[in-house]
C-alpha cells in the first residue's frame, strides 16, 4: 500500500514571467493612453457581438498569457467606449492618471484586505490622513477630520455613501417611528441613488421637492412638504441636498436647507459627487456655504480628480451614530488594537466588510500633482467650458439650457427637440466625440462635460467645428 498522495498545486506565473508580462501590460496601457483619441469614442458593437467572440465554456487547460494579451486588442477593444479619450464629453467624466493607474497596480500586488486597522495599518492610516488633507485643501469643516468628532472614509460610490447615510438617519429615529412612516426629501433633480437608497433602507417614503428656474431645490417647498407630512402623522428623517445635479449641475441652497433640517431634526446629507471636486479652488466654495452645519457630505475623486474608479469620499460631522449603527463585532474580528479604542476600523464605516487599499491611488495622485495641479485641472476645464458656452450662446442656431457653474454645458438646438436629438445622434455617430442627450420638463437638450484628464482647447475646438458642421 502506498502513502496517500497530496495533489499537485497548479503552475503559477513565475516572478520572471510576471516581470515580462507586467512590462508588456504597462506598455499596452501607456500606448493606449497615448492614442486614446484615435478610437471611435463610442463603441459601435451590437448586443451579443463581444459574447459571440468568447468560447462557450471555460478552458480546461491554462492558456499562454500572450493569448490573453492579444485578446485585449481583438476581443475587448471593439467593445470599449473610450472614457479616457480627450474627446469624451458625455455623462460626467471618470478621469484617471498615470499615478492613479500605477497605484492600482501596486495595491493589487499587495492584495491587502483593509477591513480592520490590524489587517494592514498603513491602509487605514494613509486613508485617514489623506482625507484630512482634503478637508484642508477644500476648506471644509475642521470637525470632519479624523482628529475631530467626525471623519472621512473611502467608499465605492456616491450611491453607497448616500445609502449608508440614510440607514443612519433611519436608525437614529427608530425609537420614535416605524420605518414605513419615515420620509426622506430631495429635489426632483437629485440623483436616482436617493430613491434607491431609500428603498434599500426600507424607508417608507421619499418626496421629490420642486425646484426653482435654475433647477435648484426650493427650500420653501421643502418646508411645506415636511409640514404636510408631519400633519399627516408621518416622520421626516432626512434631506439630501445636491451640489451639482446630474442633469444640469444645479446647486441646492445648502444653508437654507440646513436651517430647515435643524428645525425639524432631519439628517442633512450633501451629495456633491461631481462638483465637490471643484472645491479645491476657493472661487467655487460659495456654492457650499452652510456646509459647516450639515451631517454628512460625499464626493467622487473618481469623477474629476484623476483617481480612477472606484474612489468615493464620505465625511461625517460626527462619527458616533455611524459606528453605532454599522458596527458588529463577531469573535473572529476581535483584536487588541480594536479593543484599545486607539484605531479606526473602517469596516464599521460602510456596508461591506472587506475593503481594497484605495487610499493609495488618492495619495499618489495628490502627491504627484500637488494641490496646485488639482486646482489647475479644475480651472482649465471650467475655463474651456465657459469658452464653449460663450460660443454656443452667441450662435443663432443654439441656446444655452441652464447655468454652467462647473464643467458641464447644457444647450438645445433652436429648431426644437427633434433637431437637438438628431444633433446628439450625429455627434455620437461621427465616432469623434461622445455627448449625452437628456430631457427635462419636456425639453430635449445636450449635455457636454469637459473633464477628461487630457481634454484641452484643441479638443473643444474640434467639438465646436463638428457641431457647426452637423447643425
Ligand atoms: C454621478 C453621481 C452620483 C452617482 O455616483 P456613483 O459614485 O456612481 O454612485 C450620485 N450623485 C450625483 C449628483 C452624481 O452626479
PDB file of C-alpha atoms in Angstrom, residues 56-193:
ATOM      1  CA  UNK A  56     -18.983  28.787 -24.665  1.00  0.00           C
ATOM      2  CA  UNK A  57     -17.110  27.007 -21.914  1.00  0.00           C
ATOM      3  CA  UNK A  58     -14.195  27.869 -19.657  1.00  0.00           C
ATOM      4  CA  UNK A  59     -10.885  26.359 -20.857  1.00  0.00           C
ATOM      5  CA  UNK A  60      -9.943  23.097 -19.175  1.00  0.00           C
ATOM      6  CA  UNK A  61      -6.220  23.793 -19.632  1.00  0.00           C
ATOM      7  CA  UNK A  62      -4.480  27.092 -18.950  1.00  0.00           C
ATOM      8  CA  UNK A  63      -3.689  29.303 -21.938  1.00  0.00           C
ATOM      9  CA  UNK A  64      -0.473  31.243 -22.605  1.00  0.00           C
ATOM     10  CA  UNK A  65      -0.586  34.787 -21.236  1.00  0.00           C
ATOM     11  CA  UNK A  66       0.353  36.127 -24.683  1.00  0.00           C
ATOM     12  CA  UNK A  67      -3.052  34.941 -25.951  1.00  0.00           C
ATOM     13  CA  UNK A  68      -4.832  36.806 -23.174  1.00  0.00           C
ATOM     14  CA  UNK A  69      -2.925  39.938 -24.055  1.00  0.00           C
ATOM     15  CA  UNK A  70      -3.703  39.702 -27.762  1.00  0.00           C
ATOM     16  CA  UNK A  71      -7.397  39.264 -26.984  1.00  0.00           C
ATOM     17  CA  UNK A  72      -7.273  42.623 -25.272  1.00  0.00           C
ATOM     18  CA  UNK A  73      -6.922  44.105 -28.747  1.00  0.00           C
ATOM     19  CA  UNK A  74      -9.048  41.620 -30.667  1.00  0.00           C
ATOM     20  CA  UNK A  75     -11.946  40.948 -28.302  1.00  0.00           C
ATOM     21  CA  UNK A  76     -12.034  43.688 -25.694  1.00  0.00           C
ATOM     22  CA  UNK A  77     -11.193  46.858 -27.591  1.00  0.00           C
ATOM     23  CA  UNK A  78     -14.081  46.726 -30.074  1.00  0.00           C
ATOM     24  CA  UNK A  79     -16.445  46.726 -27.117  1.00  0.00           C
ATOM     25  CA  UNK A  80     -14.827  49.617 -25.276  1.00  0.00           C
ATOM     26  CA  UNK A  81     -16.339  53.081 -25.102  1.00  0.00           C
ATOM     27  CA  UNK A  82     -13.446  55.433 -24.561  1.00  0.00           C
ATOM     28  CA  UNK A  83     -13.977  57.291 -21.314  1.00  0.00           C
ATOM     29  CA  UNK A  84     -10.264  58.162 -21.355  1.00  0.00           C
ATOM     30  CA  UNK A  85     -10.447  59.842 -24.754  1.00  0.00           C
ATOM     31  CA  UNK A  86      -9.887  63.593 -24.604  1.00  0.00           C
ATOM     32  CA  UNK A  87     -12.939  63.766 -26.878  1.00  0.00           C
ATOM     33  CA  UNK A  88     -15.129  62.417 -24.081  1.00  0.00           C
ATOM     34  CA  UNK A  89     -17.868  64.938 -23.271  1.00  0.00           C
ATOM     35  CA  UNK A  90     -20.590  62.515 -22.148  1.00  0.00           C
ATOM     36  CA  UNK A  91     -22.215  61.931 -18.719  1.00  0.00           C
ATOM     37  CA  UNK A  92     -19.739  63.127 -16.110  1.00  0.00           C
ATOM     38  CA  UNK A  93     -16.073  62.234 -16.588  1.00  0.00           C
ATOM     39  CA  UNK A  94     -14.484  59.208 -14.899  1.00  0.00           C
ATOM     40  CA  UNK A  95     -10.992  60.506 -15.359  1.00  0.00           C
ATOM     41  CA  UNK A  96      -7.730  58.870 -14.359  1.00  0.00           C
ATOM     42  CA  UNK A  97      -3.983  59.487 -14.468  1.00  0.00           C
ATOM     43  CA  UNK A  98      -0.603  57.725 -14.522  1.00  0.00           C
ATOM     44  CA  UNK A  99      -0.050  57.841 -10.754  1.00  0.00           C
ATOM     45  CA  UNK A 100      -3.547  56.514 -10.097  1.00  0.00           C
ATOM     46  CA  UNK A 101      -3.204  53.584 -12.500  1.00  0.00           C
ATOM     47  CA  UNK A 102       0.185  52.643 -11.060  1.00  0.00           C
ATOM     48  CA  UNK A 103      -1.196  52.842  -7.519  1.00  0.00           C
ATOM     49  CA  UNK A 104      -3.958  50.418  -8.540  1.00  0.00           C
ATOM     50  CA  UNK A 105      -1.271  48.043  -9.756  1.00  0.00           C
ATOM     51  CA  UNK A 106       0.721  48.344  -6.530  1.00  0.00           C
ATOM     52  CA  UNK A 107      -2.444  47.914  -4.477  1.00  0.00           C
ATOM     53  CA  UNK A 108      -3.371  44.783  -6.441  1.00  0.00           C
ATOM     54  CA  UNK A 109       0.165  43.485  -5.918  1.00  0.00           C
ATOM     55  CA  UNK A 110      -0.117  43.917  -2.155  1.00  0.00           C
ATOM     56  CA  UNK A 111      -3.575  42.418  -2.300  1.00  0.00           C
ATOM     57  CA  UNK A 112      -4.409  43.501   1.234  1.00  0.00           C
ATOM     58  CA  UNK A 113      -7.825  43.475   2.783  1.00  0.00           C
ATOM     59  CA  UNK A 114      -8.054  46.569   4.937  1.00  0.00           C
ATOM     60  CA  UNK A 115     -11.229  45.832   6.874  1.00  0.00           C
ATOM     61  CA  UNK A 116      -9.551  46.419  10.242  1.00  0.00           C
ATOM     62  CA  UNK A 117      -6.668  48.645  11.255  1.00  0.00           C
ATOM     63  CA  UNK A 118      -4.899  45.432  12.301  1.00  0.00           C
ATOM     64  CA  UNK A 119      -5.269  43.826   8.859  1.00  0.00           C
ATOM     65  CA  UNK A 120      -2.931  46.477   7.352  1.00  0.00           C
ATOM     66  CA  UNK A 121      -2.334  49.565   9.474  1.00  0.00           C
ATOM     67  CA  UNK A 122      -0.902  51.518   6.515  1.00  0.00           C
ATOM     68  CA  UNK A 123      -4.147  51.203   4.547  1.00  0.00           C
ATOM     69  CA  UNK A 124      -6.171  52.759   7.378  1.00  0.00           C
ATOM     70  CA  UNK A 125      -3.710  55.419   8.459  1.00  0.00           C
ATOM     71  CA  UNK A 126      -2.960  56.657   4.943  1.00  0.00           C
ATOM     72  CA  UNK A 127      -6.700  56.848   4.243  1.00  0.00           C
ATOM     73  CA  UNK A 128      -7.416  58.921   7.368  1.00  0.00           C
ATOM     74  CA  UNK A 129      -4.500  61.234   6.755  1.00  0.00           C
ATOM     75  CA  UNK A 130      -5.227  61.853   3.085  1.00  0.00           C
ATOM     76  CA  UNK A 131      -8.912  62.572   3.780  1.00  0.00           C
ATOM     77  CA  UNK A 132      -7.762  65.021   6.480  1.00  0.00           C
ATOM     78  CA  UNK A 133      -5.558  66.678   3.834  1.00  0.00           C
ATOM     79  CA  UNK A 134      -8.613  67.059   1.604  1.00  0.00           C
ATOM     80  CA  UNK A 135     -10.554  68.767   4.406  1.00  0.00           C
ATOM     81  CA  UNK A 136      -7.843  71.436   4.441  1.00  0.00           C
ATOM     82  CA  UNK A 137      -7.425  71.552   0.651  1.00  0.00           C
ATOM     83  CA  UNK A 138     -11.151  72.240   0.245  1.00  0.00           C
ATOM     84  CA  UNK A 139     -11.536  74.364   3.375  1.00  0.00           C
ATOM     85  CA  UNK A 140     -14.185  72.023   4.763  1.00  0.00           C
ATOM     86  CA  UNK A 141     -15.110  71.975   8.481  1.00  0.00           C
ATOM     87  CA  UNK A 142     -12.165  71.012  10.721  1.00  0.00           C
ATOM     88  CA  UNK A 143     -14.544  68.874  12.760  1.00  0.00           C
ATOM     89  CA  UNK A 144     -14.679  66.423   9.821  1.00  0.00           C
ATOM     90  CA  UNK A 145     -11.055  65.400  10.351  1.00  0.00           C
ATOM     91  CA  UNK A 146     -10.121  62.099  11.928  1.00  0.00           C
ATOM     92  CA  UNK A 147      -8.684  64.196  14.773  1.00  0.00           C
ATOM     93  CA  UNK A 148     -12.090  65.853  15.267  1.00  0.00           C
ATOM     94  CA  UNK A 149     -15.508  64.443  16.114  1.00  0.00           C
ATOM     95  CA  UNK A 150     -16.221  63.367  12.557  1.00  0.00           C
ATOM     96  CA  UNK A 151     -14.076  61.668   9.973  1.00  0.00           C
ATOM     97  CA  UNK A 152     -13.800  60.527   6.392  1.00  0.00           C
ATOM     98  CA  UNK A 153     -13.929  57.157   4.692  1.00  0.00           C
ATOM     99  CA  UNK A 154     -13.426  55.953   1.130  1.00  0.00           C
ATOM    100  CA  UNK A 155     -16.393  54.028  -0.244  1.00  0.00           C
ATOM    101  CA  UNK A 156     -17.015  52.512  -3.645  1.00  0.00           C
ATOM    102  CA  UNK A 157     -19.568  55.008  -4.887  1.00  0.00           C
ATOM    103  CA  UNK A 158     -21.624  58.059  -4.011  1.00  0.00           C
ATOM    104  CA  UNK A 159     -24.671  55.799  -4.145  1.00  0.00           C
ATOM    105  CA  UNK A 160     -23.195  53.649  -1.361  1.00  0.00           C
ATOM    106  CA  UNK A 161     -22.402  56.712   0.746  1.00  0.00           C
ATOM    107  CA  UNK A 162     -25.903  58.109   0.367  1.00  0.00           C
ATOM    108  CA  UNK A 163     -27.401  54.720   1.126  1.00  0.00           C
ATOM    109  CA  UNK A 164     -25.364  54.304   4.308  1.00  0.00           C
ATOM    110  CA  UNK A 165     -26.299  57.818   5.471  1.00  0.00           C
ATOM    111  CA  UNK A 166     -29.992  57.028   5.003  1.00  0.00           C
ATOM    112  CA  UNK A 167     -29.515  53.920   7.137  1.00  0.00           C
ATOM    113  CA  UNK A 168     -28.003  56.098   9.919  1.00  0.00           C
ATOM    114  CA  UNK A 169     -30.838  58.625   9.591  1.00  0.00           C
ATOM    115  CA  UNK A 170     -33.318  55.768   9.882  1.00  0.00           C
ATOM    116  CA  UNK A 171     -31.710  54.117  12.910  1.00  0.00           C
ATOM    117  CA  UNK A 172     -31.393  57.261  14.960  1.00  0.00           C
ATOM    118  CA  UNK A 173     -35.168  57.783  14.695  1.00  0.00           C
ATOM    119  CA  UNK A 174     -36.316  54.206  15.021  1.00  0.00           C
ATOM    120  CA  UNK A 175     -37.384  54.657  18.661  1.00  0.00           C
ATOM    121  CA  UNK A 176     -39.923  57.297  17.543  1.00  0.00           C
ATOM    122  CA  UNK A 177     -41.388  55.804  14.396  1.00  0.00           C
ATOM    123  CA  UNK A 178     -41.927  52.713  12.304  1.00  0.00           C
ATOM    124  CA  UNK A 179     -39.745  52.814   9.200  1.00  0.00           C
ATOM    125  CA  UNK A 180     -42.795  52.648   6.930  1.00  0.00           C
ATOM    126  CA  UNK A 181     -43.809  56.104   8.269  1.00  0.00           C
ATOM    127  CA  UNK A 182     -40.401  57.693   7.735  1.00  0.00           C
ATOM    128  CA  UNK A 183     -39.850  60.224   4.954  1.00  0.00           C
ATOM    129  CA  UNK A 184     -36.704  61.285   3.055  1.00  0.00           C
ATOM    130  CA  UNK A 185     -36.574  64.513   0.996  1.00  0.00           C
ATOM    131  CA  UNK A 186     -34.510  65.559  -2.011  1.00  0.00           C
ATOM    132  CA  UNK A 187     -35.161  67.782  -5.013  1.00  0.00           C
ATOM    133  CA  UNK A 188     -36.740  66.318  -8.120  1.00  0.00           C
ATOM    134  CA  UNK A 189     -33.292  66.791  -9.720  1.00  0.00           C
ATOM    135  CA  UNK A 190     -31.481  64.660  -7.114  1.00  0.00           C
ATOM    136  CA  UNK A 191     -29.634  61.567  -8.273  1.00  0.00           C
ATOM    137  CA  UNK A 192     -31.589  58.310  -8.519  1.00  0.00           C
ATOM    138  CA  UNK A 193     -29.362  56.939  -5.730  1.00  0.00           C
TER     139      UNK A 193
END
